[in-house]
Amino acid sequence: MDRQLLACIRTFGCQMNERDTETIQGLLAQEGYRFTTDIEEAQLILFNTCCVRENPERKVYGQVEMLRGAKADNPELIIGICGCMPQQKEELTEMLERLTHVDLIFGTHNIHRLPELLHRIKTTGERVVEILDESGEPVEGLPAHRESDFKAWVTVMHGCNNFCSYCIVPYVRGREHSRLPKEILREAKSLADEGIKEITLLGQNVNSYGQDLRLGMDFADLLSELNQVPGIERIRFTTSHPKDISDKLILQLARLEKVCEHLHLPVQAGSDHVLKRMNRGYNREYYLQLVDKVRYHVPDISLTTDIMVGFPGETDADFADTLSLVEEIRYDSAFTFIYSPRKGTPATKMPDQVPEEVKKERIYQLIEVQNKISLELNQRLCGEELEVLVEGTSKHDAHFLSGKTRTAKTVAFPGSQDLVGQLVSVRITEAKTWSLVGEIV
Ligand code: 5AD
Ligand code: SF4
């Protein structure tokens, strides 16, 4: 194999970044590149970065720093950084100063330019940095190198207009731009032709899909159209902003048979005082009523959420409100985060930042409460027969398959490898906090 054309891409952060990595790999594959997970044998190393919290940022600095020796030994090696981190001006300046051995830096709006940027490095031997502030219209028709033969992500919109006071995303991903319905449908049809059975629609806030297009088409309409694509058997979507979920969407969730019974509905906090300072655009009562409405129309829906602890000004009483909301709603699972100040966001400058020990204490408490609920809800599924899309063999035991229910729960069960990519019916025999065990019926 030509070592010159072996690339290793490390991806941090959300599904949006994972999807971008597929495009990056698609573009590189057209240039003749092949891919490896072994960073030591690669001649092109790319870090697709996330800046939502500080931790993943620190990891990137650490990992890039470790390549300094490799670059000195092998000047042909190309090291690149892309994604959300370099979209922040101050971060970019710091990167340029600290990481002097990096050859290539580009952002989230100019992925399609990668082949040209690489060409420039190879011909001039100079460092290439190109960041665009705004995306404009989404670039269509880019290739994608997908990992799975039966499930795929489909981006429906880019950017975010919400400016939650803690969040860096609107600054690095720009304003909302919806893809045209005809482009999304064309992609879904071509994925179905390739054998893809499950699609997950991606956007920072899919519920406001279409508003910028002014075509009279909203997210609920888009779901109806996608529901008719032959070959696609399951449709998922993420992320939903509670303030933008329409009654029409809830009805479609109940009506469209391919749309899975799972809603990821980030709540962030249970206290009105905190929600207001987060600029979330809803209060606790609104959220509780919304969940009631969703459950009324789709009784067996699984609900997941994102919750943050330690937002500036969060008191013990505020945190108690978050715990009581979690107990009241009973989420199937929750992603829990410690608030991390992000430069340039309003929350960073708010008074009463919460001490680290308090944040840690709160997140442990929250996780404990949620884990208990997750286990109880999973236990109630014992004895039920659920449809599972088989995704692969289990990490722990090769005779076990692993897949997902329509409600996005992971199930392990004995079975043969040729079932990978198939929909099977599984009876649940055992419940754990984060997964289920079962047998094929
Ligand atoms: N600190 C901690 N968590 C954050 N999130 C977004 N910004 C921050 C931040 N500054 C969390 C939110 C969001 C999820 C993707 O990441 O909960 O829903
Ligand atoms: Fe960030 Fe809020 Fe937009 Fe989500 S909706 S990306 S939390 S600003």
Short mmCIF file of C-alpha atoms and ligand atoms in Angstrom, two decimals:
data_model
loop_
_atom_site.label_atom_id
_atom_site.label_comp_id
_atom_site.label_asym_id
_atom_site.label_seq_id
_atom_site.Cartn_x
_atom_site.Cartn_y
_atom_site.Cartn_z
CA MET A 1 0.00 0.00 0.00
CA ASP A 2 1.18 3.52 -0.81
CA ARG A 3 2.03 4.98 2.58
CA GLN A 4 1.92 8.46 1.08
CA LEU A 5 -1.81 8.08 0.74
CA LEU A 6 -2.74 6.65 4.11
CA ALA A 7 -4.85 8.95 6.31
CA CYS A 8 -5.91 8.79 9.96
CA ILE A 9 -8.78 11.00 11.11
CA ARG A 10 -9.60 11.51 14.78
CA THR A 11 -13.10 12.87 15.35
CA PHE A 12 -14.28 14.64 18.51
CA GLY A 13 -17.73 15.82 19.53
CA CYS A 14 -21.21 15.40 18.11
CA GLN A 15 -22.77 13.50 15.20
CA MET A 16 -22.45 16.60 13.06
CA ASN A 17 -18.69 16.22 13.28
CA GLU A 18 -18.89 12.49 12.62
CA ARG A 19 -20.91 13.27 9.52
CA ASP A 20 -18.33 15.88 8.44
CA THR A 21 -15.62 13.26 8.85
CA GLU A 22 -17.53 11.05 6.38
CA THR A 23 -17.39 13.90 3.85
CA ILE A 24 -13.70 14.50 4.55
CA GLN A 25 -13.02 10.80 4.00
CA GLY A 26 -15.13 10.86 0.83
CA LEU A 27 -13.07 13.75 -0.54
CA LEU A 28 -9.79 12.11 0.46
CA ALA A 29 -10.87 8.78 -1.08
CA GLN A 30 -11.36 10.62 -4.40
CA GLU A 31 -7.75 11.75 -4.08
CA GLY A 32 -6.69 8.12 -3.71
CA TYR A 33 -6.36 8.06 0.07
CA ARG A 34 -7.08 5.00 2.19
CA PHE A 35 -7.75 5.06 5.90
CA THR A 36 -6.17 3.66 9.02
CA THR A 37 -6.85 3.96 12.74
CA ASP A 38 -3.14 3.54 13.45
CA ILE A 39 -1.83 7.07 13.74
CA GLU A 40 1.78 5.89 13.45
CA GLU A 41 1.46 4.52 9.92
CA ALA A 42 -0.52 7.48 8.53
CA GLN A 43 1.04 10.14 6.31
CA LEU A 44 -1.91 12.47 6.78
CA ILE A 45 -3.32 12.97 10.28
CA LEU A 46 -6.41 15.11 10.74
CA PHE A 47 -8.10 16.15 13.99
CA ASN A 48 -11.76 17.03 13.46
CA THR A 49 -12.32 19.03 16.64
CA CYS A 50 -15.14 20.05 18.99
CA CYS A 51 -15.26 23.18 21.14
CA VAL A 52 -18.51 22.69 23.08
CA ARG A 53 -16.60 21.97 26.29
CA GLU A 54 -13.04 22.47 27.44
CA ASN A 55 -12.12 18.81 27.93
CA PRO A 56 -12.14 17.67 24.28
CA GLU A 57 -10.19 20.83 23.42
CA ARG A 58 -7.45 19.96 25.88
CA LYS A 59 -7.26 16.44 24.45
CA VAL A 60 -6.62 17.81 20.97
CA TYR A 61 -3.73 19.98 22.19
CA GLY A 62 -2.30 16.95 24.00
CA GLN A 63 -2.59 14.59 21.04
CA VAL A 64 -1.23 17.07 18.48
CA GLU A 65 1.66 17.94 20.80
CA MET A 66 2.61 14.23 20.93
CA LEU A 67 3.19 14.25 17.16
CA ARG A 68 5.97 16.81 17.32
CA GLY A 69 8.69 14.12 17.26
CA ALA A 70 7.06 12.20 14.40
CA LYS A 71 6.90 15.37 12.31
CA ALA A 72 10.58 16.14 13.01
CA ASP A 73 11.57 12.60 11.93
CA ASN A 74 9.35 12.68 8.86
CA PRO A 75 8.82 16.13 7.34
CA GLU A 76 6.51 14.64 4.68
CA LEU A 77 3.93 13.88 7.36
CA ILE A 78 0.94 16.23 7.08
CA ILE A 79 -0.80 17.16 10.34
CA GLY A 80 -4.09 19.02 10.12
CA ILE A 81 -6.72 20.47 12.44
CA CYS A 82 -10.28 21.15 11.32
CA GLY A 83 -13.79 21.39 12.76
CA CYS A 84 -15.08 23.74 15.41
CA MET A 85 -11.96 24.70 17.39
CA PRO A 86 -10.24 26.79 14.70
CA GLN A 87 -13.53 28.61 13.97
CA GLN A 88 -12.92 30.57 17.21
CA LYS A 89 -10.53 33.43 16.51
CA GLU A 90 -8.68 33.30 19.84
CA GLU A 91 -8.32 29.54 19.69
CA LEU A 92 -6.95 29.79 16.16
CA THR A 93 -4.35 32.34 17.26
CA GLU A 94 -3.30 30.09 20.13
CA MET A 95 -3.08 27.06 17.85
CA LEU A 96 -0.96 28.87 15.31
CA GLU A 97 1.46 29.94 18.05
CA ARG A 98 1.61 26.76 20.08
CA LEU A 99 1.29 24.03 17.48
CA THR A 100 4.05 25.10 15.11
CA HIS A 101 4.32 21.62 13.56
CA VAL A 102 0.76 21.68 12.19
CA ASP A 103 0.59 22.03 8.39
CA LEU A 104 -3.08 22.54 7.72
CA ILE A 105 -5.96 24.30 9.48
CA PHE A 106 -9.44 24.66 8.03
CA GLY A 107 -12.92 25.17 9.46
CA THR A 108 -16.47 23.88 9.28
CA HIS A 109 -17.56 25.95 6.27
CA ASN A 110 -14.89 24.98 3.75
CA ILE A 111 -14.51 21.21 4.00
CA HIS A 112 -15.11 20.98 0.26
CA ARG A 113 -11.85 22.87 -0.30
CA LEU A 114 -9.72 20.15 1.35
CA PRO A 115 -8.29 18.65 -1.86
CA GLU A 116 -7.08 22.04 -3.02
CA LEU A 117 -5.62 22.92 0.40
CA LEU A 118 -3.74 19.62 0.48
CA HIS A 119 -2.44 20.22 -3.01
CA ARG A 120 -1.15 23.62 -1.92
CA ILE A 121 0.74 22.12 1.03
CA LYS A 122 2.27 19.42 -1.14
CA THR A 123 3.43 21.86 -3.82
CA THR A 124 4.63 24.74 -1.62
CA GLY A 125 5.59 22.89 1.57
CA GLU A 126 4.07 25.80 3.46
CA ARG A 127 1.51 25.86 6.22
CA VAL A 128 -2.02 26.43 4.90
CA VAL A 129 -4.72 28.10 7.02
CA GLU A 130 -8.19 28.81 5.64
CA ILE A 131 -11.22 29.64 7.81
CA LEU A 132 -14.49 31.12 6.56
CA ASP A 133 -16.78 32.99 8.95
CA GLU A 134 -20.11 32.12 7.37
CA SER A 135 -21.28 29.15 5.39
CA GLY A 136 -23.80 30.71 3.00
CA GLU A 137 -25.77 28.07 1.13
CA PRO A 138 -24.82 24.48 2.00
CA VAL A 139 -22.49 22.92 -0.58
CA GLU A 140 -24.26 19.97 -2.22
CA GLY A 141 -23.07 16.84 -3.98
CA LEU A 142 -19.96 16.14 -1.89
CA PRO A 143 -18.89 12.51 -1.65
CA ALA A 144 -19.15 10.61 1.65
CA HIS A 145 -17.22 7.61 2.87
CA ARG A 146 -19.66 5.86 5.25
CA GLU A 147 -18.75 3.27 7.86
CA SER A 148 -22.05 1.39 7.88
CA ASP A 149 -23.83 -0.42 5.02
CA PHE A 150 -27.27 -0.17 6.61
CA LYS A 151 -27.52 3.09 8.57
CA ALA A 152 -26.56 6.64 7.66
CA TRP A 153 -26.70 10.20 8.85
CA VAL A 154 -28.40 12.78 6.69
CA THR A 155 -27.77 16.44 7.49
CA VAL A 156 -30.95 18.47 7.08
CA MET A 157 -29.67 21.78 8.35
CA HIS A 158 -26.50 23.53 9.40
CA GLY A 159 -25.93 26.11 12.13
CA CYS A 160 -28.06 27.42 14.97
CA ASN A 161 -29.90 30.68 15.63
CA ASN A 162 -30.69 30.17 19.30
CA PHE A 163 -27.75 31.58 21.20
CA CYS A 164 -28.30 29.72 24.46
CA SER A 165 -26.07 31.76 26.76
CA TYR A 166 -23.58 28.93 27.49
CA CYS A 167 -23.20 27.65 23.95
CA ILE A 168 -20.41 28.29 21.46
CA VAL A 169 -22.13 26.47 18.57
CA PRO A 170 -23.87 29.49 16.97
CA TYR A 171 -20.51 31.28 16.85
CA VAL A 172 -18.63 28.43 15.18
CA ARG A 173 -21.32 26.86 13.00
CA GLY A 174 -23.00 30.08 11.91
CA ARG A 175 -26.68 30.80 11.28
CA GLU A 176 -29.30 28.21 10.36
CA HIS A 177 -29.26 27.05 6.75
CA SER A 178 -31.64 24.31 5.73
CA ARG A 179 -30.82 21.99 2.87
CA LEU A 180 -33.40 21.96 0.11
CA PRO A 181 -36.05 19.24 0.54
CA LYS A 182 -35.32 17.91 -2.93
CA GLU A 183 -31.62 17.46 -2.07
CA ILE A 184 -32.47 15.63 1.16
CA LEU A 185 -34.94 13.37 -0.64
CA ARG A 186 -32.48 12.67 -3.41
CA GLU A 187 -29.87 11.67 -0.82
CA ALA A 188 -32.34 9.46 1.08
CA LYS A 189 -33.38 7.69 -2.12
CA SER A 190 -29.82 7.07 -3.17
CA LEU A 191 -28.98 5.76 0.31
CA ALA A 192 -31.97 3.40 0.09
CA ASP A 193 -30.70 2.21 -3.31
CA GLU A 194 -27.38 1.38 -1.65
CA GLY A 195 -29.20 -0.74 0.95
CA ILE A 196 -29.39 1.75 3.82
CA LYS A 197 -32.32 0.90 6.10
CA GLU A 198 -32.06 3.53 8.83
CA ILE A 199 -31.44 7.24 8.46
CA THR A 200 -30.84 9.76 11.23
CA LEU A 201 -31.63 13.35 10.29
CA LEU A 202 -29.11 15.78 11.75
CA GLY A 203 -29.31 19.42 12.70
CA GLN A 204 -28.58 21.53 15.80
CA ASN A 205 -32.28 22.28 15.92
CA VAL A 206 -34.19 20.17 13.40
CA ASN A 207 -37.52 21.57 14.57
CA SER A 208 -36.84 24.87 12.88
CA TYR A 209 -36.03 23.11 9.60
CA GLY A 210 -37.27 25.03 6.55
CA GLN A 211 -37.93 28.36 8.22
CA ASP A 212 -35.08 30.00 6.34
CA LEU A 213 -36.13 28.48 2.99
CA ARG A 214 -39.61 30.00 2.90
CA LEU A 215 -40.93 27.15 0.77
CA GLY A 216 -43.89 26.55 3.06
CA MET A 217 -42.34 23.25 4.16
CA ASP A 218 -41.49 22.45 7.77
CA PHE A 219 -39.81 19.54 9.53
CA ALA A 220 -43.07 17.60 9.92
CA ASP A 221 -43.62 17.85 6.14
CA LEU A 222 -40.07 16.69 5.51
CA LEU A 223 -40.66 13.62 7.71
CA SER A 224 -43.85 12.77 5.76
CA GLU A 225 -41.94 12.89 2.48
CA LEU A 226 -39.07 10.79 3.79
CA ASN A 227 -41.52 8.29 5.24
CA GLN A 228 -42.48 7.44 1.66
CA VAL A 229 -38.99 6.54 0.45
CA PRO A 230 -39.07 2.80 -0.35
CA GLY A 231 -36.30 0.79 1.33
CA ILE A 232 -35.84 3.19 4.25
CA GLU A 233 -37.36 1.38 7.22
CA ARG A 234 -36.45 3.62 10.12
CA ILE A 235 -36.17 7.38 10.47
CA ARG A 236 -34.58 9.09 13.46
CA PHE A 237 -33.72 12.72 14.05
CA THR A 238 -31.68 14.84 16.43
CA THR A 239 -31.58 17.40 18.04
CA SER A 240 -34.98 18.84 18.91
CA HIS A 241 -35.31 22.14 20.69
CA PRO A 242 -38.33 22.03 23.04
CA LYS A 243 -39.39 25.56 22.16
CA ASP A 244 -39.77 24.72 18.46
CA ILE A 245 -41.64 21.39 18.56
CA SER A 246 -44.99 21.88 16.85
CA ASP A 247 -48.22 19.99 17.49
CA LYS A 248 -48.08 18.99 13.85
CA LEU A 249 -44.71 17.31 14.43
CA ILE A 250 -46.03 15.40 17.44
CA LEU A 251 -48.95 14.13 15.36
CA GLN A 252 -46.57 13.03 12.60
CA LEU A 253 -44.43 11.25 15.18
CA ALA A 254 -47.49 9.23 16.10
CA ARG A 255 -48.72 8.72 12.54
CA LEU A 256 -45.65 7.98 10.39
CA GLU A 257 -44.76 4.32 10.77
CA LYS A 258 -41.09 4.67 9.86
CA VAL A 259 -40.37 7.46 12.32
CA CYS A 260 -38.99 5.76 15.44
CA GLU A 261 -40.53 6.13 18.91
CA HIS A 262 -37.66 8.09 20.36
CA LEU A 263 -37.30 11.77 21.11
CA HIS A 264 -34.10 13.43 22.26
CA LEU A 265 -35.34 16.57 23.96
CA PRO A 266 -32.58 18.48 25.76
CA VAL A 267 -33.96 20.13 28.89
CA GLN A 268 -30.63 21.45 30.29
CA ALA A 269 -32.10 22.41 33.70
CA GLY A 270 -35.24 22.07 35.79
CA SER A 271 -35.29 25.51 37.38
CA ASP A 272 -37.03 28.47 35.74
CA HIS A 273 -34.41 30.82 37.10
CA VAL A 274 -31.61 28.87 35.40
CA LEU A 275 -33.56 28.23 32.17
CA LYS A 276 -34.13 31.95 31.85
CA ARG A 277 -30.45 32.78 32.30
CA MET A 278 -29.60 30.06 29.80
CA ASN A 279 -31.87 31.82 27.29
CA ARG A 280 -33.65 28.56 26.48
CA GLY A 281 -36.96 30.16 25.58
CA TYR A 282 -39.18 27.89 27.73
CA ASN A 283 -39.85 27.25 31.39
CA ARG A 284 -40.27 24.10 33.44
CA GLU A 285 -44.07 24.09 33.17
CA TYR A 286 -43.99 24.41 29.37
CA TYR A 287 -41.50 21.54 29.12
CA LEU A 288 -43.52 19.25 31.41
CA GLN A 289 -46.67 19.93 29.43
CA LEU A 290 -44.85 19.29 26.18
CA VAL A 291 -43.69 15.89 27.44
CA ASP A 292 -47.26 15.10 28.55
CA LYS A 293 -48.51 15.93 25.09
CA VAL A 294 -45.86 13.82 23.37
CA ARG A 295 -46.60 10.86 25.67
CA TYR A 296 -50.34 11.23 25.14
CA HIS A 297 -49.90 10.83 21.38
CA VAL A 298 -47.01 8.33 21.42
CA PRO A 299 -47.42 6.43 24.72
CA ASP A 300 -44.44 4.07 24.31
CA ILE A 301 -41.98 6.75 23.19
CA SER A 302 -38.53 6.71 24.74
CA LEU A 303 -37.29 10.07 25.93
CA THR A 304 -33.68 11.12 26.29
CA THR A 305 -32.18 14.46 27.19
CA ASP A 306 -29.13 16.62 27.83
CA ILE A 307 -28.73 18.14 31.29
CA MET A 308 -26.12 20.54 32.55
CA VAL A 309 -25.10 21.15 36.15
CA GLY A 310 -23.22 24.08 37.61
CA PHE A 311 -24.50 26.80 35.31
CA PRO A 312 -23.53 30.22 36.78
CA GLY A 313 -25.87 31.17 39.60
CA GLU A 314 -27.26 27.62 40.01
CA THR A 315 -28.14 27.34 43.71
CA ASP A 316 -28.83 24.18 45.72
CA ALA A 317 -32.52 24.90 45.25
CA ASP A 318 -32.12 25.23 41.47
CA PHE A 319 -30.27 21.94 41.34
CA ALA A 320 -32.99 20.31 43.45
CA ASP A 321 -35.43 21.48 40.74
CA THR A 322 -33.35 19.66 38.12
CA LEU A 323 -33.38 16.46 40.20
CA SER A 324 -37.13 16.69 40.76
CA LEU A 325 -37.75 17.26 37.04
CA VAL A 326 -35.69 14.16 36.22
CA GLU A 327 -37.71 12.15 38.76
CA GLU A 328 -40.95 13.50 37.39
CA ILE A 329 -40.22 12.91 33.71
CA ARG A 330 -38.35 9.64 34.08
CA TYR A 331 -36.09 9.80 31.02
CA ASP A 332 -34.89 6.58 29.45
CA SER A 333 -31.41 8.04 29.59
CA ALA A 334 -29.64 11.37 29.85
CA PHE A 335 -26.36 12.89 28.75
CA THR A 336 -25.12 14.84 31.74
CA PHE A 337 -22.60 17.65 31.53
CA ILE A 338 -20.69 19.90 33.86
CA TYR A 339 -21.03 23.50 32.71
CA SER A 340 -17.83 24.59 30.99
CA PRO A 341 -17.25 28.33 30.41
CA ARG A 342 -16.72 29.12 26.72
CA LYS A 343 -14.91 32.29 25.67
CA GLY A 344 -17.19 34.79 23.94
CA THR A 345 -20.47 33.39 25.31
CA PRO A 346 -22.58 35.54 27.69
CA ALA A 347 -22.60 32.92 30.49
CA THR A 348 -18.83 33.18 30.90
CA LYS A 349 -19.23 36.71 32.21
CA MET A 350 -22.14 35.95 34.54
CA PRO A 351 -21.53 36.34 38.29
CA ASP A 352 -21.69 33.45 40.77
CA GLN A 353 -19.74 30.85 38.83
CA VAL A 354 -20.19 27.55 40.66
CA PRO A 355 -17.05 26.02 42.27
CA GLU A 356 -15.71 22.85 40.61
CA GLU A 357 -16.27 20.65 43.71
CA VAL A 358 -19.91 21.67 43.83
CA LYS A 359 -20.34 20.94 40.12
CA LYS A 360 -18.80 17.48 40.58
CA GLU A 361 -20.92 16.71 43.62
CA ARG A 362 -24.05 17.67 41.67
CA ILE A 363 -23.25 15.64 38.58
CA TYR A 364 -22.62 12.50 40.68
CA GLN A 365 -25.96 12.97 42.36
CA LEU A 366 -27.73 13.53 39.06
CA ILE A 367 -26.14 10.48 37.42
CA GLU A 368 -27.14 8.31 40.38
CA VAL A 369 -30.77 9.40 40.18
CA GLN A 370 -30.89 8.95 36.41
CA ASN A 371 -29.18 5.53 36.44
CA LYS A 372 -31.77 4.19 38.86
CA ILE A 373 -34.57 5.37 36.56
CA SER A 374 -32.87 4.00 33.42
CA LEU A 375 -32.56 0.58 35.04
CA GLU A 376 -36.18 0.59 36.23
CA LEU A 377 -37.48 1.53 32.78
CA ASN A 378 -35.34 -1.14 31.14
CA GLN A 379 -36.55 -3.77 33.63
CA ARG A 380 -40.11 -3.09 32.54
CA LEU A 381 -39.15 -4.29 29.03
CA CYS A 382 -38.30 -7.83 30.20
CA GLY A 383 -40.50 -10.35 28.39
CA GLU A 384 -41.35 -7.95 25.56
CA GLU A 385 -40.59 -8.63 21.90
CA LEU A 386 -38.85 -5.72 20.23
CA GLU A 387 -37.69 -5.01 16.68
CA VAL A 388 -33.90 -4.72 16.56
CA LEU A 389 -31.66 -3.54 13.73
CA VAL A 390 -28.54 -5.71 14.07
CA GLU A 391 -25.50 -3.44 14.00
CA GLY A 392 -22.61 -5.83 14.61
CA THR A 393 -21.11 -8.39 16.92
CA SER A 394 -20.83 -7.53 20.60
CA LYS A 395 -17.55 -6.00 21.75
CA HIS A 396 -17.38 -8.46 24.63
CA ASP A 397 -18.35 -11.76 22.98
CA ALA A 398 -18.17 -12.59 19.25
CA HIS A 399 -21.13 -15.03 19.51
CA PHE A 400 -23.30 -12.15 20.60
CA LEU A 401 -24.87 -9.64 18.26
CA SER A 402 -25.64 -6.10 19.20
CA GLY A 403 -28.32 -3.84 17.79
CA LYS A 404 -30.77 -1.06 18.50
CA THR A 405 -34.49 -1.04 19.14
CA ARG A 406 -36.70 1.61 17.56
CA THR A 407 -36.57 3.29 20.96
CA ALA A 408 -32.76 3.59 20.61
CA LYS A 409 -31.89 1.01 23.25
CA THR A 410 -28.91 -1.28 22.76
CA VAL A 411 -29.70 -5.01 22.89
CA ALA A 412 -27.21 -7.89 22.97
CA PHE A 413 -28.35 -11.39 21.98
CA PRO A 414 -26.82 -14.63 20.66
CA GLY A 415 -26.87 -14.92 16.88
CA SER A 416 -24.82 -15.37 13.75
CA GLN A 417 -22.91 -12.65 11.97
CA ASP A 418 -24.95 -12.93 8.74
CA LEU A 419 -27.80 -11.16 10.54
CA VAL A 420 -25.83 -7.91 10.69
CA GLY A 421 -27.81 -5.22 8.87
CA GLN A 422 -31.12 -7.14 9.27
CA LEU A 423 -34.20 -6.28 11.29
CA VAL A 424 -34.98 -9.10 13.73
CA SER A 425 -37.42 -9.63 16.57
CA VAL A 426 -35.83 -10.08 19.98
CA ARG A 427 -37.41 -11.09 23.30
CA ILE A 428 -35.86 -9.19 26.21
CA THR A 429 -34.61 -11.47 28.98
CA GLU A 430 -32.43 -9.18 31.09
CA ALA A 431 -32.16 -5.46 31.78
CA LYS A 432 -29.08 -3.42 32.62
CA THR A 433 -28.72 0.30 33.20
CA TRP A 434 -27.50 1.13 29.69
CA SER A 435 -28.50 -1.94 27.71
CA LEU A 436 -30.72 -4.99 27.37
CA VAL A 437 -30.04 -8.68 26.80
CA GLY A 438 -32.38 -10.92 24.83
CA GLU A 439 -32.91 -13.83 22.42
CA ILE A 440 -34.12 -13.93 18.84
CA VAL A 441 -37.72 -15.16 18.41
N1 5AD B 1 -20.81 23.49 29.01
C1 5AD B 1 -21.33 22.26 29.27
N2 5AD B 1 -22.17 21.64 28.45
C2 5AD B 1 -22.51 22.26 27.30
N3 5AD B 1 -23.33 21.90 26.30
C3 5AD B 1 -23.34 22.89 25.38
N4 5AD B 1 -22.54 23.90 25.76
C4 5AD B 1 -22.01 23.54 26.97
C5 5AD B 1 -21.13 24.16 27.89
N5 5AD B 1 -20.61 25.37 27.65
C6 5AD B 1 -24.10 20.66 26.31
C7 5AD B 1 -25.60 20.94 26.24
C8 5AD B 1 -25.94 20.52 24.84
C9 5AD B 1 -24.95 19.41 24.61
C10 5AD B 1 -24.74 19.05 23.19
O1 5AD B 1 -23.77 19.89 25.17
O2 5AD B 1 -26.25 20.12 27.18
O3 5AD B 1 -27.28 20.09 24.72
FE1 SF4 B 2 -26.20 25.50 21.43
FE2 SF4 B 2 -28.69 26.14 22.20
FE3 SF4 B 2 -28.04 26.03 19.54
FE4 SF4 B 2 -28.18 23.75 20.98
S1 SF4 B 2 -29.88 25.15 20.56
S2 SF4 B 2 -26.54 24.35 19.51
S3 SF4 B 2 -27.44 24.40 22.99
S4 SF4 B 2 -27.24 27.47 21.05
#
